[in-house]
Short mmCIF file of C-alpha atoms in Angstrom, two decimals:
data_model
loop_
_atom_site.label_atom_id
_atom_site.label_comp_id
_atom_site.label_asym_id
_atom_site.label_seq_id
_atom_site.Cartn_x
_atom_site.Cartn_y
_atom_site.Cartn_z
CA UNK A 1 -0.28 -0.11 0.11
CA UNK A 2 1.45 3.74 -0.86
CA UNK A 3 1.63 6.36 1.30
CA UNK A 4 -0.70 8.10 -0.77
CA UNK A 5 -3.58 5.41 0.33
CA UNK A 6 -2.42 5.22 3.49
CA UNK A 7 -3.24 9.00 3.74
CA UNK A 8 -6.14 8.76 1.93
CA UNK A 9 -7.43 5.74 4.40
CA UNK A 10 -6.69 7.65 7.54
CA UNK A 11 -8.22 10.64 6.31
CA UNK A 12 -11.79 8.61 5.63
CA UNK A 13 -11.14 7.04 9.00
CA UNK A 14 -11.43 10.93 10.49
CA UNK A 15 -13.63 12.85 8.28
CA UNK A 16 -16.76 9.78 8.05
CA UNK A 17 -19.53 11.23 8.85
CA UNK A 18 -22.99 9.51 9.68
CA UNK A 19 -25.30 12.64 8.87
CA UNK A 20 -24.02 12.53 5.10
CA UNK A 21 -22.58 15.62 4.64
CA UNK A 22 -18.90 14.28 3.34
CA UNK A 23 -17.25 16.25 0.49
CA UNK A 24 -19.77 14.85 -2.18
CA UNK A 25 -22.70 15.21 -0.73
CA UNK A 26 -21.92 18.95 0.29
CA UNK A 27 -21.50 19.80 -3.04
CA UNK A 28 -24.27 17.80 -3.80
CA UNK A 29 -26.85 19.90 -1.29
CA UNK A 30 -25.35 23.35 -2.97
CA UNK A 31 -25.93 22.51 -6.11
CA UNK A 32 -29.46 21.41 -5.70
CA UNK A 33 -29.98 24.43 -4.49
CA UNK A 34 -28.05 26.90 -7.07
CA UNK A 35 -29.97 24.86 -9.65
CA UNK A 36 -33.50 25.20 -8.39
CA UNK A 37 -32.56 29.02 -8.44
CA UNK A 38 -31.61 28.54 -12.08
CA UNK A 39 -34.79 27.13 -12.67
CA UNK A 40 -37.15 29.52 -10.88
CA UNK A 41 -35.55 32.20 -13.32
CA UNK A 42 -35.76 30.04 -16.77
CA UNK A 43 -39.38 29.22 -15.48
CA UNK A 44 -39.80 32.84 -15.24
CA UNK A 45 -38.93 33.66 -18.70
CA UNK A 46 -35.21 34.46 -18.30
CA UNK A 47 -32.64 33.53 -20.45
CA UNK A 48 -30.10 30.57 -19.18
CA UNK A 49 -27.33 32.87 -18.67
CA UNK A 50 -29.41 35.72 -17.40
CA UNK A 51 -30.84 32.85 -14.89
CA UNK A 52 -27.41 31.85 -13.65
CA UNK A 53 -26.19 35.03 -13.57
CA UNK A 54 -29.10 35.94 -11.14
CA UNK A 55 -28.42 32.42 -9.04
CA UNK A 56 -24.79 33.31 -8.67
CA UNK A 57 -25.77 36.52 -7.25
CA UNK A 58 -28.74 35.33 -5.17
CA UNK A 59 -26.60 32.43 -3.67
CA UNK A 60 -23.16 34.02 -3.71
CA UNK A 61 -19.92 31.70 -4.42
CA UNK A 62 -20.20 28.15 -4.52
CA UNK A 63 -16.84 27.37 -3.97
CA UNK A 64 -16.97 29.79 -0.90
CA UNK A 65 -19.57 28.21 0.80
CA UNK A 66 -18.84 24.38 0.17
CA UNK A 67 -15.37 25.46 1.64
CA UNK A 68 -16.83 27.03 4.78
CA UNK A 69 -18.83 23.65 5.41
CA UNK A 70 -15.30 21.87 4.51
CA UNK A 71 -13.41 24.10 7.05
CA UNK A 72 -16.04 23.01 9.78
CA UNK A 73 -15.99 19.64 8.77
CA UNK A 74 -12.20 19.64 9.54
CA UNK A 75 -12.19 21.63 12.44
CA UNK A 76 -14.22 19.23 13.96
CA UNK A 77 -11.69 16.30 12.81
CA UNK A 78 -9.00 18.82 14.35
CA UNK A 79 -10.53 18.53 17.90
CA UNK A 80 -10.72 14.93 17.29
CA UNK A 81 -7.72 14.66 16.30
CA UNK A 82 -5.71 16.40 19.35
CA UNK A 83 -7.58 13.57 21.40
CA UNK A 84 -5.91 10.77 19.91
CA UNK A 85 -2.50 12.23 19.71
CA UNK A 86 -0.46 15.35 17.97
CA UNK A 87 0.92 13.05 15.68
CA UNK A 88 -2.55 12.13 14.29
CA UNK A 89 -3.14 15.55 14.40
CA UNK A 90 -0.78 16.39 11.79
CA UNK A 91 -1.45 13.53 9.78
CA UNK A 92 -5.16 15.00 10.14
CA UNK A 93 -4.23 18.63 8.57
CA UNK A 94 -2.03 17.85 5.77
CA UNK A 95 -4.89 14.98 4.62
CA UNK A 96 -7.65 17.48 5.06
CA UNK A 97 -6.01 19.97 3.00
CA UNK A 98 -5.37 17.75 0.26
CA UNK A 99 -9.07 16.59 0.25
CA UNK A 100 -10.05 20.07 0.38
CA UNK A 101 -8.23 20.49 -2.80
CA UNK A 102 -9.52 17.06 -5.00
CA UNK A 103 -12.78 18.50 -3.83
CA UNK A 104 -12.65 22.23 -5.14
CA UNK A 105 -11.82 20.73 -8.25
CA UNK A 106 -14.33 18.23 -8.63
CA UNK A 107 -16.71 21.09 -7.91
CA UNK A 108 -15.27 22.97 -10.80
CA UNK A 109 -15.64 19.75 -12.61
CA UNK A 110 -19.19 19.60 -11.76
CA UNK A 111 -19.93 23.35 -12.44
CA UNK A 112 -18.32 22.78 -15.78
CA UNK A 113 -20.52 19.70 -16.36
CA UNK A 114 -23.79 21.29 -15.12
CA UNK A 115 -22.84 24.60 -17.44
CA UNK A 116 -23.36 21.88 -20.46
CA UNK A 117 -26.07 20.48 -19.40
CA UNK A 118 -28.36 22.97 -18.55
CA UNK A 119 -26.95 24.65 -22.33
CA UNK A 120 -28.46 21.75 -24.02
CA UNK A 121 -31.39 21.90 -21.92
CA UNK A 122 -31.66 25.69 -23.33
CA UNK A 123 -31.34 24.59 -26.80
CA UNK A 124 -34.06 22.58 -26.38
CA UNK A 125 -36.52 24.54 -24.99
CA UNK A 126 -35.55 27.19 -27.82
CA UNK A 127 -36.79 24.87 -30.26
CA UNK A 128 -40.06 24.06 -28.08
CA UNK A 129 -40.57 27.81 -27.49
CA UNK A 130 -40.40 28.63 -31.62
CA UNK A 131 -42.50 25.61 -32.44
CA UNK A 132 -45.59 26.89 -29.98
CA UNK A 133 -45.09 30.27 -29.89
CA UNK A 134 -48.89 30.77 -30.85
CA UNK A 135 -50.09 28.60 -28.09
CA UNK A 136 -48.27 29.40 -25.48
CA UNK A 137 -48.51 33.45 -26.37
CA UNK A 138 -52.50 32.52 -25.72
CA UNK A 139 -52.01 30.11 -22.49
CA UNK A 140 -49.68 32.90 -20.67
CA UNK A 141 -52.55 35.45 -20.88
CA UNK A 142 -53.30 35.94 -16.87
CA UNK A 143 -56.75 35.00 -15.64
CA UNK A 144 -57.17 35.96 -12.14
CA UNK A 145 -59.70 33.89 -9.98
CA UNK A 146 -62.11 35.33 -7.49
CA UNK A 147 -61.00 34.68 -3.96
CA UNK A 148 -64.59 34.04 -1.60
CA UNK A 149 -64.99 32.98 1.88
CA UNK A 150 -68.01 32.28 4.26
CA UNK A 151 -67.93 34.15 8.09
CA UNK A 152 -70.15 32.37 10.80
CA UNK A 153 -70.54 32.79 14.60
CA UNK A 154 -70.24 29.92 16.89
CA UNK A 155 -73.47 28.54 16.57
CA UNK A 156 -72.83 28.27 12.61
CA UNK A 157 -74.93 31.31 11.93
CA UNK A 158 -73.59 33.36 9.38
CA UNK A 159 -72.38 36.53 10.58
CA UNK A 160 -73.39 40.06 8.19
CA UNK A 161 -71.42 43.32 8.24
CA UNK A 162 -67.92 41.46 9.20
CA UNK A 163 -65.13 43.36 7.97
CA UNK A 164 -62.50 41.05 6.50
CA UNK A 165 -59.29 42.94 5.16
CA UNK A 166 -56.85 41.18 2.98
CA UNK A 167 -52.88 41.73 2.27
CA UNK A 168 -51.71 40.22 -1.21
CA UNK A 169 -48.11 39.61 -1.25
CA UNK A 170 -46.81 38.68 -4.84
CA UNK A 171 -43.09 38.15 -5.71
CA UNK A 172 -42.73 38.88 -9.82
CA UNK A 173 -39.43 38.31 -11.27
CA UNK A 174 -38.16 38.28 -7.43
CA UNK A 175 -39.79 41.87 -6.43
CA UNK A 176 -41.79 41.94 -3.70
CA UNK A 177 -45.44 43.58 -3.80
CA UNK A 178 -47.86 43.97 -1.29
CA UNK A 179 -51.43 45.52 -2.19
CA UNK A 180 -54.66 45.58 0.42
CA UNK A 181 -58.39 44.96 0.01
CA UNK A 182 -61.30 45.03 2.32
CA UNK A 183 -64.25 43.61 2.02
CA UNK A 184 -67.55 43.19 3.61
CA UNK A 185 -69.93 39.93 4.28
CA UNK A 186 -73.39 40.18 2.87
CA UNK A 187 -76.74 38.97 4.84
CA UNK A 188 -75.41 34.86 4.36
CA UNK A 189 -71.87 35.78 5.88
CA UNK A 190 -70.26 35.72 2.51
CA UNK A 191 -67.39 37.87 1.23
CA UNK A 192 -66.09 38.12 -2.35
CA UNK A 193 -62.85 39.89 -3.76
CA UNK A 194 -63.05 39.55 -7.31
CA UNK A 195 -60.19 38.95 -9.54
CA UNK A 196 -57.83 38.84 -6.61
CA UNK A 197 -55.93 35.59 -6.70
CA UNK A 198 -53.20 35.89 -9.66
CA UNK A 199 -53.26 33.27 -12.42
CA UNK A 200 -49.86 32.45 -11.92
CA UNK A 201 -46.43 32.96 -9.86
CA UNK A 202 -45.70 32.69 -6.21
CA UNK A 203 -48.04 34.51 -4.09
CA UNK A 204 -49.69 34.64 -0.15
CA UNK A 205 -52.40 36.00 1.27
CA UNK A 206 -53.06 37.37 4.80
CA UNK A 207 -56.48 38.10 5.92
CA UNK A 208 -57.67 39.28 9.02
CA UNK A 209 -61.96 39.13 10.17
CA UNK A 210 -62.75 41.86 12.34
CA UNK A 211 -66.49 42.19 14.45
CA UNK A 212 -67.18 44.23 17.28
CA UNK A 213 -68.22 41.55 19.95
CA UNK A 214 -66.40 38.96 18.51
CA UNK A 215 -62.79 37.47 18.79
CA UNK A 216 -60.42 39.08 15.89
CA UNK A 217 -59.58 35.96 13.46
CA UNK A 218 -57.07 36.07 11.16
CA UNK A 219 -55.62 33.35 8.63
CA UNK A 220 -52.67 33.44 6.11
CA UNK A 221 -52.16 31.18 2.82
CA UNK A 222 -48.86 30.66 0.67
CA UNK A 223 -48.99 29.31 -2.79
CA UNK A 224 -46.12 26.73 -3.00
CA UNK A 225 -46.67 24.70 -5.98
CA UNK A 226 -48.18 25.60 -9.40
CA UNK A 227 -51.07 23.11 -9.33
CA UNK A 228 -52.11 24.75 -5.50
CA UNK A 229 -55.73 26.29 -5.81
CA UNK A 230 -57.12 28.86 -3.36
CA UNK A 231 -60.21 27.24 -2.07
CA UNK A 232 -63.29 29.14 -0.77
CA UNK A 233 -62.12 29.58 3.00
CA UNK A 234 -64.76 28.93 6.06
CA UNK A 235 -63.86 31.06 9.19
CA UNK A 236 -65.89 30.71 12.72
CA UNK A 237 -65.54 33.83 15.19
CA UNK A 238 -66.50 33.42 18.66
CA UNK A 239 -68.30 36.10 20.80
CA UNK A 240 -65.64 37.81 23.20
CA UNK A 241 -65.19 38.69 26.54
CA UNK A 242 -65.60 42.04 27.95
CA UNK A 243 -62.11 43.32 28.74
CA UNK A 244 -61.55 46.83 30.65
CA UNK A 245 -58.09 48.20 30.99
CA UNK A 246 -57.59 50.88 33.15
CA UNK A 247 -54.20 53.51 32.46
CA UNK A 248 -53.33 55.47 35.11
CA UNK A 249 -50.03 57.55 36.29
CA UNK A 250 -47.38 56.95 38.52
CA UNK A 251 -49.30 58.71 41.25
CA UNK A 252 -52.49 56.53 40.44
CA UNK A 253 -54.13 59.67 39.11
CA UNK A 254 -56.40 57.77 35.57
CA UNK A 255 -54.87 59.36 32.31
CA UNK A 256 -57.60 59.70 29.34
CA UNK A 257 -56.95 59.87 26.13
CA UNK A 258 -54.55 57.12 26.24
CA UNK A 259 -54.45 54.86 22.31
CA UNK A 260 -54.85 51.48 22.66
CA UNK A 261 -54.92 49.20 20.20
CA UNK A 262 -54.48 45.26 20.16
CA UNK A 263 -52.26 43.77 17.75
CA UNK A 264 -52.37 40.19 18.33
CA UNK A 265 -54.09 37.33 20.30
CA UNK A 266 -52.71 33.59 21.00
CA UNK A 267 -55.38 31.80 22.21
CA UNK A 268 -55.18 28.47 24.67
CA UNK A 269 -54.58 26.42 21.80
CA UNK A 270 -51.46 28.26 20.84
CA UNK A 271 -53.08 29.59 17.90
CA UNK A 272 -51.65 33.23 16.76
CA UNK A 273 -53.77 35.81 15.20
CA UNK A 274 -52.65 38.76 14.29
CA UNK A 275 -54.22 42.22 12.47
CA UNK A 276 -51.96 44.80 10.60
CA UNK A 277 -52.31 48.24 10.91
CA UNK A 278 -55.76 48.81 9.24
CA UNK A 279 -57.09 46.39 11.05
CA UNK A 280 -55.72 47.76 14.43
CA UNK A 281 -57.38 51.18 13.37
CA UNK A 282 -61.15 49.26 13.17
CA UNK A 283 -60.79 47.88 16.93
CA UNK A 284 -58.31 50.55 18.58
CA UNK A 285 -59.68 52.56 21.19
CA UNK A 286 -59.19 55.83 23.63
CA UNK A 287 -59.33 55.94 27.38
CA UNK A 288 -61.78 58.14 28.58
CA UNK A 289 -61.94 60.66 31.73
CA UNK A 290 -61.36 57.40 34.19
CA UNK A 291 -58.48 56.15 32.28
CA UNK A 292 -60.61 53.06 31.32
CA UNK A 293 -61.22 51.75 27.65
CA UNK A 294 -63.19 48.53 27.10
CA UNK A 295 -62.40 45.52 24.49
CA UNK A 296 -64.83 42.95 22.83
CA UNK A 297 -61.80 41.46 20.55
CA UNK A 298 -60.23 39.03 23.13
CA UNK A 299 -61.27 35.39 24.62
CA UNK A 300 -61.04 34.58 28.08
CA UNK A 301 -57.62 32.67 28.23
CA UNK A 302 -56.14 34.44 25.19
CA UNK A 303 -52.53 35.85 25.82
CA UNK A 304 -52.94 39.31 23.88
CA UNK A 305 -50.33 41.86 22.74
CA UNK A 306 -51.53 45.57 22.98
CA UNK A 307 -49.58 48.96 22.17
CA UNK A 308 -50.05 51.83 24.13
CA UNK A 309 -49.70 55.62 23.17
CA UNK A 310 -49.57 58.44 26.07
CA UNK A 311 -51.01 61.43 24.91
CA UNK A 312 -47.91 63.08 23.05
CA UNK A 313 -45.89 60.10 23.60
CA UNK A 314 -44.38 56.96 22.04
CA UNK A 315 -45.86 53.30 21.61
CA UNK A 316 -45.36 51.00 23.90
CA UNK A 317 -46.27 47.29 23.47
CA UNK A 318 -47.77 45.40 26.50
CA UNK A 319 -48.66 41.60 26.58
CA UNK A 320 -50.79 40.01 29.43
CA UNK A 321 -53.36 37.15 29.29
CA UNK A 322 -57.20 37.95 29.80
CA UNK A 323 -58.19 35.87 33.01
CA UNK A 324 -61.39 36.48 35.42
CA UNK A 325 -58.77 37.74 38.19
CA UNK A 326 -57.56 41.67 38.22
CA UNK A 327 -54.70 41.69 36.57
CA UNK A 328 -52.08 44.60 37.00
CA UNK A 329 -48.80 45.04 34.81
CA UNK A 330 -46.18 47.30 36.26
CA UNK A 331 -44.65 50.29 33.60
CA UNK A 332 -41.62 52.50 34.43
CA UNK A 333 -44.38 55.57 34.82
CA UNK A 334 -47.04 54.20 34.07
CA UNK A 335 -49.36 51.08 35.20
CA UNK A 336 -52.23 49.36 33.22
CA UNK A 337 -55.14 47.59 34.99
CA UNK A 338 -57.37 45.15 33.93
CA UNK A 339 -60.64 45.53 35.80
CA UNK B 1 -44.26 50.82 6.77
CA UNK B 2 -41.05 52.31 4.80
CA UNK B 3 -37.54 49.77 4.78
CA UNK B 4 -33.91 51.06 4.02
CA UNK B 5 -32.76 48.08 1.80
CA UNK B 6 -29.33 49.30 2.51
CA UNK B 7 -29.54 48.34 5.66
CA UNK B 8 -31.44 45.36 5.27
CA UNK B 9 -28.74 42.71 7.03
CA UNK B 10 -29.47 40.18 9.34
CA UNK B 11 -28.52 40.94 12.86
CA UNK B 12 -25.39 39.33 13.69
CA UNK B 13 -26.18 35.99 15.45
CA UNK B 14 -30.08 35.88 14.39
CA UNK B 15 -29.55 33.22 11.74
CA UNK B 16 -29.16 30.29 13.37
CA UNK B 17 -32.30 31.45 15.94
CA UNK B 18 -34.74 32.02 12.23
CA UNK B 19 -33.68 28.72 11.03
CA UNK B 20 -34.32 26.86 14.02
CA UNK B 21 -37.88 28.44 13.73
CA UNK B 22 -38.18 27.92 10.52
CA UNK B 23 -38.11 24.09 10.65
CA UNK B 24 -40.15 24.12 14.05
CA UNK B 25 -42.59 24.49 11.40
CA UNK B 26 -41.63 21.25 9.92
CA UNK B 27 -38.45 19.32 8.11
CA UNK B 28 -37.02 21.61 5.30
CA UNK B 29 -34.40 21.31 2.94
CA UNK B 30 -32.42 24.39 2.48
CA UNK B 31 -34.02 25.77 -0.63
CA UNK B 32 -36.86 25.52 1.27
CA UNK B 33 -35.83 27.43 3.99
CA UNK B 34 -34.24 30.03 2.13
CA UNK B 35 -37.94 30.63 0.47
CA UNK B 36 -39.01 30.49 3.66
CA UNK B 37 -37.00 33.24 5.13
CA UNK B 38 -37.61 35.40 1.75
CA UNK B 39 -41.30 35.20 2.10
CA UNK B 40 -41.65 35.14 6.27
CA UNK B 41 -39.47 38.74 5.71
CA UNK B 42 -41.29 39.88 2.89
CA UNK B 43 -38.18 40.19 1.10
CA UNK B 44 -36.17 42.53 3.46
CA UNK B 45 -33.37 40.28 4.62
CA UNK B 46 -30.50 41.19 1.77
CA UNK B 47 -28.40 37.88 2.38
CA UNK B 48 -26.44 35.20 0.22
CA UNK B 49 -28.52 32.19 0.36
CA UNK B 50 -25.55 30.16 0.60
CA UNK B 51 -24.83 31.58 3.44
CA UNK B 52 -27.53 29.13 4.84
CA UNK B 53 -25.18 25.89 4.52
CA UNK B 54 -22.53 26.63 7.09
CA UNK B 55 -25.15 27.71 9.48
CA UNK B 56 -26.99 24.69 8.99
CA UNK B 57 -23.61 22.25 9.02
CA UNK B 58 -22.91 24.23 12.55
CA UNK B 59 -26.06 23.45 13.94
CA UNK B 60 -26.10 19.91 12.87
CA UNK B 61 -22.28 19.64 14.36
CA UNK B 62 -24.45 21.25 17.50
CA UNK B 63 -26.91 18.26 17.57
CA UNK B 64 -29.69 21.20 17.53
CA UNK B 65 -31.05 19.63 13.72
CA UNK B 66 -30.95 16.25 12.10
CA UNK B 67 -30.41 15.74 8.47
CA UNK B 68 -31.79 13.03 5.87
CA UNK B 69 -31.62 12.79 2.34
CA UNK B 70 -35.19 12.16 0.57
CA UNK B 71 -36.91 13.05 -2.67
CA UNK B 72 -37.76 16.90 -3.34
CA UNK B 73 -41.18 18.08 -4.43
CA UNK B 74 -39.65 17.67 -8.29
CA UNK B 75 -38.49 14.39 -7.07
CA UNK B 76 -34.70 15.08 -6.92
CA UNK B 77 -32.46 14.14 -4.24
CA UNK B 78 -32.66 16.85 -1.49
CA UNK B 79 -31.30 16.93 1.76
CA UNK B 80 -34.15 17.37 4.81
CA UNK B 81 -33.20 19.45 7.99
CA UNK B 82 -35.37 18.73 10.90
CA UNK B 83 -35.41 20.38 14.52
CA UNK B 84 -33.98 17.73 17.57
CA UNK B 85 -35.28 17.99 21.13
CA UNK B 86 -32.20 19.88 21.95
CA UNK B 87 -32.98 22.47 18.85
CA UNK B 88 -36.63 22.80 20.63
CA UNK B 89 -34.80 24.01 24.03
CA UNK B 90 -32.12 25.88 22.11
CA UNK B 91 -35.01 28.14 20.30
CA UNK B 92 -36.96 28.34 23.46
CA UNK B 93 -34.04 29.96 24.99
CA UNK B 94 -32.91 32.24 21.93
CA UNK B 95 -36.38 33.22 21.46
CA UNK B 96 -36.46 34.20 25.04
CA UNK B 97 -33.42 36.07 25.28
CA UNK B 98 -34.21 37.89 21.93
CA UNK B 99 -37.37 39.18 23.40
CA UNK B 100 -35.69 40.16 26.47
CA UNK B 101 -32.89 41.92 24.70
CA UNK B 102 -35.82 43.58 21.98
CA UNK B 103 -37.13 45.08 25.53
CA UNK B 104 -33.93 46.35 26.85
CA UNK B 105 -33.19 48.06 23.76
CA UNK B 106 -36.86 49.94 23.76
CA UNK B 107 -36.66 50.72 27.20
CA UNK B 108 -32.85 52.22 26.17
CA UNK B 109 -34.48 54.51 23.44
CA UNK B 110 -37.63 55.69 25.35
CA UNK B 111 -35.46 56.63 28.29
CA UNK B 112 -36.55 60.34 29.31
CA UNK B 113 -33.47 61.84 31.59
CA UNK B 114 -35.02 63.30 34.68
CA UNK B 115 -35.83 66.99 34.69
CA UNK B 116 -33.76 69.17 36.84
#
């Protein structure tokens, strides 16, 4: 057995990794991500070269990050080697660098191979596009679809005049866009946002349903696959508990005109419901002359987040659990009490 | 809310916590983790996606995540990461520390010196 073989065997012994993050698999893992970025851009209509360039910009240097992963592996090996012996450590470092150089060379070869493979794919795609240009042109006409839903109370009865706030988020050509919509439920508790759902591309829909006397409810949908359709949704609102907050200063004197805005609530089963700025404005309240403000949008047992703004002051975030017992929060200059 | 995109670097040390939080929602491969961070942050953070991998490997070495090769959505071979029980514990600790730091920063920003 040659010295080279001995070095390789020792190296394999020290760098053997049960979690499958050896040289080849690290490269394979990174290349999977890189290919997906290229495919994503090609699917958006970019040329292969533009897609490749975009992927390089978005991912960063493949070689750099592979080296970092390898360096981490080598570091672990280094520590293990110290425990064995100083001689083994020297052996390991030399072998590690050797393996590192081999891995780098393999990565270069793989990248070249991948570029050739994707170049052939591009030529094939170009040919297909030419043949079917007319039909593709017809198919890419965007046809948005409606977003519909039903809002019920806890007795399955429709809730009319409920405010439905929707934020649509899209990423055309990698750029983030968002747009807000609002609707009100009809006498049968139904709402309709016409032509809201994009025909293609990734999108996310955030929705908050707000009605005084009922705990507010939010919903999130992220389209992750091209085949995925947004089905009509049904939301059930539960009657809210009556919560009264009293805001006082250090001398226990009530403060009026304090703005109190609910931001989120976490129910006892762990569901988190949030409302954005527009929704907050709908359920926000001001304290009266006795420093009191009442809410009908939380459930008993909820852990809630509220924002509090003293007259002319900044916003403070508070969190507390809605319970039957009296609850007091002490702040640096203000006390907020729940009766 | 207006955001200055030139300042959208991820706060130092927060990437591990964000990865653990993402994996709390279910097993994912690196590409899916990157997409989730992109979507959930509303494209806020401007980071090279390759930087996820040293972090993932570091978390795996620390026993906070485990990995397994499996078929992707496009039926290709991808490496899926899963949060371990040690990872869940670490996420809880990091989340708690992050909230405390956030509150401390808020207190400092809101601090008003006493009037003379």
